[in-house]
Coordinates of C-alpha atoms and ligand atoms in Angstrom, one line a residue:
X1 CA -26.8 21.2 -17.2
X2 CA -30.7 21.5 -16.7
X3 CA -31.4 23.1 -13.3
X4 CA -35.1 22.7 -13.0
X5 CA -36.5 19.4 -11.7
X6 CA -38.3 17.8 -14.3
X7 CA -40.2 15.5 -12.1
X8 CA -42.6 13.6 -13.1
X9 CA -40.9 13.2 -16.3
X10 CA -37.6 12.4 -15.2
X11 CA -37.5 9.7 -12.8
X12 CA -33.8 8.7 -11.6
X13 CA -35.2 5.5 -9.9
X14 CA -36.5 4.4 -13.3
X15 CA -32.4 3.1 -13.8
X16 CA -32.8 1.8 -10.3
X17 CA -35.8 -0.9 -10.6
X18 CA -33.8 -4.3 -11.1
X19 CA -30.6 -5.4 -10.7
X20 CA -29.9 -5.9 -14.8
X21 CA -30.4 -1.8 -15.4
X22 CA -28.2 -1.4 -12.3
X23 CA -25.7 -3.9 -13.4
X24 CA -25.9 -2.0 -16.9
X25 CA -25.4 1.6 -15.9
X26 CA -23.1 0.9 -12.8
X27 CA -20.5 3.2 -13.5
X28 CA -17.4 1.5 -11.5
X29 CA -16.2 -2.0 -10.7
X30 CA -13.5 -3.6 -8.8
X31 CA -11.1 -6.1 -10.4
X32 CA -8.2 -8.4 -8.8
X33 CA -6.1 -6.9 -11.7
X34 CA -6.4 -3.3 -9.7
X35 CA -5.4 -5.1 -5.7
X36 CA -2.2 -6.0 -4.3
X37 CA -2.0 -7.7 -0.7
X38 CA 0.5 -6.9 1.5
X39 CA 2.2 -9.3 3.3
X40 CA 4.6 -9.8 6.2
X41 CA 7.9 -11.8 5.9
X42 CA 10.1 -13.0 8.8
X43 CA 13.3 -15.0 10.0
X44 CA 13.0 -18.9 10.7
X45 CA 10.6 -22.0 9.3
X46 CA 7.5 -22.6 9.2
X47 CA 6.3 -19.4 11.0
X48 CA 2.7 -18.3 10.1
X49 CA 2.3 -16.2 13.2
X50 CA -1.6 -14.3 13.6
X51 CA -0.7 -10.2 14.4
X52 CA -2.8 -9.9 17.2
X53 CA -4.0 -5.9 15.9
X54 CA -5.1 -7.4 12.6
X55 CA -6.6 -10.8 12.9
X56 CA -6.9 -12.9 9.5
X57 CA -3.3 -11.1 9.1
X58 CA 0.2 -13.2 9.5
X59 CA 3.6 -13.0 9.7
X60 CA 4.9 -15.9 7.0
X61 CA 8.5 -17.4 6.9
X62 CA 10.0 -17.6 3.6
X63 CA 8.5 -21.4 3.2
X64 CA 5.0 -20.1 4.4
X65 CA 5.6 -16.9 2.5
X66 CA 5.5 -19.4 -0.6
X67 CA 2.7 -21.5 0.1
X68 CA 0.5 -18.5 0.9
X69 CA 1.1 -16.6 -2.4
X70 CA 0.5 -19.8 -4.4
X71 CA -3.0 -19.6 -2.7
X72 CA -3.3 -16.6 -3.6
X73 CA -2.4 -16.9 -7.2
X74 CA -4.9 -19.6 -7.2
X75 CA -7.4 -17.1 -6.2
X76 CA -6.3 -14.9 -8.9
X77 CA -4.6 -12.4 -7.3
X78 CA -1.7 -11.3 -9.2
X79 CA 0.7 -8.8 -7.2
X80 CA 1.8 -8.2 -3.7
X81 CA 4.0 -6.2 -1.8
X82 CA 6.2 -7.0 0.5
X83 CA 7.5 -5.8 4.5
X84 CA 10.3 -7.7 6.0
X85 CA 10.6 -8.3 10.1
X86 CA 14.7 -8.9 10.1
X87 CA 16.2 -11.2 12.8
X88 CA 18.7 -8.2 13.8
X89 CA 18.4 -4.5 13.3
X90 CA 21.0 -1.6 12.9
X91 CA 21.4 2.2 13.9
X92 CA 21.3 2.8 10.0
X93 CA 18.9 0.1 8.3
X94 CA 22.1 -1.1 6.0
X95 CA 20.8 -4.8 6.9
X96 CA 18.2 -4.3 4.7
X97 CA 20.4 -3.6 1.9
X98 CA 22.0 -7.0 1.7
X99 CA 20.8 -10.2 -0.5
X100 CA 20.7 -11.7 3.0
X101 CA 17.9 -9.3 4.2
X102 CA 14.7 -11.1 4.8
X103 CA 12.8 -9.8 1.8
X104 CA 15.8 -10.4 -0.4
X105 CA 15.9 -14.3 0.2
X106 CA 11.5 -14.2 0.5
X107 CA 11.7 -12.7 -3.1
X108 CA 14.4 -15.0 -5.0
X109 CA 12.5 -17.7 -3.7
X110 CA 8.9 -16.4 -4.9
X111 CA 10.2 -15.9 -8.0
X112 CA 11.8 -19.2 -8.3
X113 CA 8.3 -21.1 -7.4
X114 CA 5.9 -18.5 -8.8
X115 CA 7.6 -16.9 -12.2
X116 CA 4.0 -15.2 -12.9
X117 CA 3.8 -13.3 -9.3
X118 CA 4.1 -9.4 -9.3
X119 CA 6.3 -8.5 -6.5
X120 CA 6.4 -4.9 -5.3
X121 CA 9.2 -4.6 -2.6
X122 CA 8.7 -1.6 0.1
X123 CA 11.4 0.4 0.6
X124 CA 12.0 2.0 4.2
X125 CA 14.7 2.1 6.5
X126 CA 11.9 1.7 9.8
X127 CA 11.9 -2.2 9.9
X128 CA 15.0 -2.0 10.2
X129 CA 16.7 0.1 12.1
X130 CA 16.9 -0.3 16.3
X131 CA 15.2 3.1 16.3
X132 CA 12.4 2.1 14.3
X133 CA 12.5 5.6 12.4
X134 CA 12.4 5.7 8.6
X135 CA 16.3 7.1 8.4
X136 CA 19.2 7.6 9.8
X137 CA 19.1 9.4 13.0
X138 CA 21.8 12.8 13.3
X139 CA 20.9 15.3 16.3
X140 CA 17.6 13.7 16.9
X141 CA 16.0 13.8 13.9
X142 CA 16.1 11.5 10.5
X143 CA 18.8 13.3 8.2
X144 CA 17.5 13.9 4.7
X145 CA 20.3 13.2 2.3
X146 CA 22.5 10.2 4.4
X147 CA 19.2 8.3 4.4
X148 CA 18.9 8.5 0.3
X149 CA 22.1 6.7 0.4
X150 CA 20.4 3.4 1.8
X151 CA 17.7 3.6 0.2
X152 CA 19.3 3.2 -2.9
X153 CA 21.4 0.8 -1.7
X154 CA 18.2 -1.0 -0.9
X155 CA 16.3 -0.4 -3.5
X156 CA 19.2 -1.8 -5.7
X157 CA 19.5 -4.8 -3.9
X158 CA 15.9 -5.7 -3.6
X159 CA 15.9 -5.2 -7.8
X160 CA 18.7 -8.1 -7.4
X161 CA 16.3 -10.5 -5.8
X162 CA 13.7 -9.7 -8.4
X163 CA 11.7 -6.7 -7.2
X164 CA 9.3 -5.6 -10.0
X165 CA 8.8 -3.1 -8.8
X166 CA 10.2 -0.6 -5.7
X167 CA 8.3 1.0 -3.8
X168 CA 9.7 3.8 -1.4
X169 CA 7.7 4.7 1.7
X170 CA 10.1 7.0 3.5
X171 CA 8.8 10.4 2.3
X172 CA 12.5 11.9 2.3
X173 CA 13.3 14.4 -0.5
X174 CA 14.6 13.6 -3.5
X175 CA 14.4 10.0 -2.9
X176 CA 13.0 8.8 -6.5
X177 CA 15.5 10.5 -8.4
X178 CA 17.7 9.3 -6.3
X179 CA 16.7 5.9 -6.3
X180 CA 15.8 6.2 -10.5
X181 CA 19.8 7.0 -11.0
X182 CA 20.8 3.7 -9.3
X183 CA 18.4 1.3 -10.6
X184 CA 19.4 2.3 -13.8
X185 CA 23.1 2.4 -13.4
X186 CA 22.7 -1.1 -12.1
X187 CA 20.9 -1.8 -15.0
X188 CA 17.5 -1.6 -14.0
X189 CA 15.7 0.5 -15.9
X190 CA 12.5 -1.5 -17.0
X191 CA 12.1 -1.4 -13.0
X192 CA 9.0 1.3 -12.5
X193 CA 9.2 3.0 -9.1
X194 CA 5.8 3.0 -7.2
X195 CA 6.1 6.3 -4.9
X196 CA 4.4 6.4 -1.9
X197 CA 4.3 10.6 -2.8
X198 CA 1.1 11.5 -0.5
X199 CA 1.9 9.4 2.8
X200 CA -0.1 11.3 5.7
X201 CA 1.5 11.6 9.6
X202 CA -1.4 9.2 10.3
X203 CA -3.0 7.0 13.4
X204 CA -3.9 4.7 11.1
X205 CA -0.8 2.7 10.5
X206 CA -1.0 1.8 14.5
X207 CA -1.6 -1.8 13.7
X208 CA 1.4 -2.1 11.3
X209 CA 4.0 -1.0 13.5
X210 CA 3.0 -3.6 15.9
X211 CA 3.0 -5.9 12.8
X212 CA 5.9 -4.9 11.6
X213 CA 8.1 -3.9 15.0
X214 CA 8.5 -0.4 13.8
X215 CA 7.3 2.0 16.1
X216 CA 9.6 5.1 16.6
X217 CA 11.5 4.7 20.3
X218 CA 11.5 8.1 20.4
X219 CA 9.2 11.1 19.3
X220 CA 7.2 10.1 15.5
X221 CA 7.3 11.0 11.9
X222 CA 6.0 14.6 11.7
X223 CA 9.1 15.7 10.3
X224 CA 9.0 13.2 7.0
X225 CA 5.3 12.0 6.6
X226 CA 2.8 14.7 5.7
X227 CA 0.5 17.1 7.7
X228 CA -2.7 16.0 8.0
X229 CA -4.3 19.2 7.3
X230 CA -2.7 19.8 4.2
X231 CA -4.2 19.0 0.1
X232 CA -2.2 20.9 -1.5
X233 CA 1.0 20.1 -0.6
X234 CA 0.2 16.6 -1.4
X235 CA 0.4 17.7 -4.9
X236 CA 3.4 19.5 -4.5
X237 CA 4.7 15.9 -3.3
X238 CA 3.2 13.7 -6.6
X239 CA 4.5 16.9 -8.4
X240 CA 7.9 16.7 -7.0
X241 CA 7.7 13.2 -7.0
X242 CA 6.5 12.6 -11.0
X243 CA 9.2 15.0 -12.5
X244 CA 11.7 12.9 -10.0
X245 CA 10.8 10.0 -12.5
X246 CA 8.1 7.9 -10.6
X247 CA 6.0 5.6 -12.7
X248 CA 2.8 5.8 -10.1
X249 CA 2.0 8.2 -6.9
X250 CA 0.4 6.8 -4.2
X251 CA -2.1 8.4 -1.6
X252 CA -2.0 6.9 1.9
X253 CA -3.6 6.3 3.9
X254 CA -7.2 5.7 2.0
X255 CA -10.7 6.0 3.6
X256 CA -10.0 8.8 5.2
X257 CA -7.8 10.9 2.6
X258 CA -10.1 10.6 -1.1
X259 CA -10.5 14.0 -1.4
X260 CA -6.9 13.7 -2.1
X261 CA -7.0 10.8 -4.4
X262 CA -9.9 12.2 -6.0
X263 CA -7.3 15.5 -6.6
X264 CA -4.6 13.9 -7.9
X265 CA -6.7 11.8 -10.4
X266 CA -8.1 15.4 -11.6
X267 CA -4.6 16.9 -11.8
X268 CA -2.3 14.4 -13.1
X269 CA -2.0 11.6 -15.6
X270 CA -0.6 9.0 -13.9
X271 CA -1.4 5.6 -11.9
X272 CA -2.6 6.3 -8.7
X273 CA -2.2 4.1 -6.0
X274 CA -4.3 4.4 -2.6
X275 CA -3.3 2.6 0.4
X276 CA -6.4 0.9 2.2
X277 CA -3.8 0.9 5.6
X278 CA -3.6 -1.4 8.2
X279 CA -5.9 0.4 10.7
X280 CA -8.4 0.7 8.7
X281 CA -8.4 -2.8 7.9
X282 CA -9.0 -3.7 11.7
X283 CA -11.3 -1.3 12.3
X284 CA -13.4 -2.9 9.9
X285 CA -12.4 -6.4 11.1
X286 CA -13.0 -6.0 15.0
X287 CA -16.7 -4.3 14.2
X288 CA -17.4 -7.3 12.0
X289 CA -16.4 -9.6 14.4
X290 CA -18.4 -8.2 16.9
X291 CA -21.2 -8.7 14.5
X292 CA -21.7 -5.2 14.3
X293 CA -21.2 -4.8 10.4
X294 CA -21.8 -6.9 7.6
X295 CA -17.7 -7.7 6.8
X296 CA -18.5 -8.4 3.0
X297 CA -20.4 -5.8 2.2
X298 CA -18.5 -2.6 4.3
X299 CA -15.4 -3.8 2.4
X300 CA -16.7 -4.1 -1.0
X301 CA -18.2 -0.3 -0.6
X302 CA -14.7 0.7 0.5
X303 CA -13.2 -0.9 -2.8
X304 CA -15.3 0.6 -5.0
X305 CA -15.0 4.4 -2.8
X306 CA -11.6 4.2 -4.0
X307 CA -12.5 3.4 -7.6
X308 CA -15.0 5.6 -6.9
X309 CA -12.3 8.8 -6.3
X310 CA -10.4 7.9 -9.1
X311 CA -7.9 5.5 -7.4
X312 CA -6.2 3.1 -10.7
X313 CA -4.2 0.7 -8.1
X314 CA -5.6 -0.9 -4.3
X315 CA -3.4 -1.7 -2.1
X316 CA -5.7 -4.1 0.4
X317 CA -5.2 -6.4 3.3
X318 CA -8.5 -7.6 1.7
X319 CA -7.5 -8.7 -1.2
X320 CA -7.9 -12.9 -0.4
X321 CA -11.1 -11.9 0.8
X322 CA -12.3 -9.4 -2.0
X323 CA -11.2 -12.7 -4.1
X324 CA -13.3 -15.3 -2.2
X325 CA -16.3 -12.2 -2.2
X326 CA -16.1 -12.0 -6.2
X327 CA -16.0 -15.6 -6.5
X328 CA -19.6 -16.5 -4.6
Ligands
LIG401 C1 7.0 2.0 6.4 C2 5.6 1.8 6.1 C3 4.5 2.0 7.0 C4 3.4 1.5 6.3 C5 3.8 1.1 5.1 N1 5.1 1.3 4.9 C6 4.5 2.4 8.4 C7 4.8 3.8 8.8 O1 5.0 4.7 8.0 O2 4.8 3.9 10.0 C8 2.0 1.5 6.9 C9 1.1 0.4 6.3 C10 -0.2 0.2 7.1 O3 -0.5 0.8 8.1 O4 -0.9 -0.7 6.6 N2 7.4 3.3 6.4

């Protein structure tokens, strides 16, 4: 590398002066291929139900479910993952284990009107138990190794319905090998596992527990979701995580954690996954609204910041309007 300035004979605007030579040298892009929206599912018909943290955000019945993801395959967006708002919930979350569970019947019937959809189901006891922790609950606290059990039991049930691909968001040990062992004794073994590996204790998902009705009753997930403070167990957990068997790590949330997606692009070779959560979605959204940010623009930078760190995979609430964006 030289270390002297070379001015005036170097000149780094000289690649700047129109938009072909910026167009030509731009070093990273942003594709629909690389997004995935999340979307919210709940009981009865013809719900499509604005969550008031995240406007432009609903929660869809199964027959509004369908209708919105044909919209969005119009648009050309090809995958989304799915969160499920039951009718009831449990001590234990086993009601999202059934073929009856919300996501369950959301998913056979995707599949049945849109073959061609990617459908990444989450896997997590929180919207589902009465609790709203991620687990089951012994002496206070979410127990390790009972929880593993339903998330199994989950994760198998959901690759029933027609999961692509599951995607575990608990952040309890051992959960991927765990959850690896029964897919494939079902039978599932082309089913990848999308590990949320680096999930962060983080203020950020504020909006989404209000989405989703799963905020903790009691005390909050500092004893399953990561330290804030902490890099380098994060890669301890994709570590732990990839020689469990997962297919892709995922960093979450995004903005606010690349220096950790940026890390595990440099240390591992596998997919990663970042996590553009639900608050920072509506921080965006309510400045915009407010008229005190271009919308467009702030989220297109924020796309290509994660492409930017090295992030393979985005998972957006933007991605209908990164798809109307790329179209103009
Ligand atoms: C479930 C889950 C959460 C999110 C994704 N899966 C919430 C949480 O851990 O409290 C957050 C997503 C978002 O904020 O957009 N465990």
């Amino acid at each position: 590398m030289m270390n002297r300035p070379q001015f005036p004979t170097t000149r780094l605007r000289r690649l700047r002066y129109n938009a072909q030579i910026r167009e030509l040298v731009a070093e990273t892009n942003v594709s629909l291929n690389d997004l995935v929206m999340p979307l919210f599912v709940t009981f009865g018909e013809n719900v499509k139900q604005e969550i008031t943290s995240m406007p432009g955000q609903y929660r869809f019945s199964v027959n509004t479910l369908v209708e919105k993801c044909k919209l969005l395959c119009m648009k050309g967006i090809k995958s989304v993952l799915l969160f499920g708002i039951p009718e009831e919930k449990d001590e234990h979350g086993h009601l999202a284990c059934s073929e009856n569970s919300i996501v369950q019947k959301a998913m056979v019937a995707l599949k049945k009107e849109l073959p061609g959809l990617l459908i990444i189901a989450d896997v997590c006891n929180c919207e589902y138990t009465t609790h709203g922790h991620c687990g089951t609950i012994v002496d206070g606290d979410v127990e390790n190794d009972s929880t593993l059990k339903t998330l199994a039991a989950q994760s198998v049930s959901l690759a029933q319905a027609g999961a692509d691909i599951i995607a575990p968001s608990d952040m309890m040990d051992g959960r991927v090998k765990v959850i690896r062992e029964a897919l494939d004794e079902a039978g599932f073994y082309k089913v990848p596992i999308m590990a949320y590996s680096a999930k962060f204790a983080s203020g950020f998902y504020g909006p989404f527990r209000d989405a989703a009705d799963s905020a903790p009753a009691f005390g909050n997930r500092s004893t399953y979701q990561m330290d804030i403070r902490n890099s380098n167990e994060a890669l301890r957990e994709i570590e732990q995580d990839i020689a469990e068997g997962a297919d892709m790590v995922m960093v979450k949330p995004g903005l606010a954690y690349l220096d950790i997606v940026a890390r595990v692009k440099e240390n591992f070779n596998i997919p990663v996954v970042v996590y553009n959560v639900s608050g920072e979605y509506s921080m965006v959204k309510a400045a915009a609204q407010n008229g005190w940010i271009d919308e467009q623009r702030v989220v297109m930078e924020s796309m290509i910041s994660f492409k930017r760190a090295g992030a393979d995979v985005i998972l957006t609430y933007w991605a209908e309007t990164i798809a109307d964006i790329l179209k103009e």
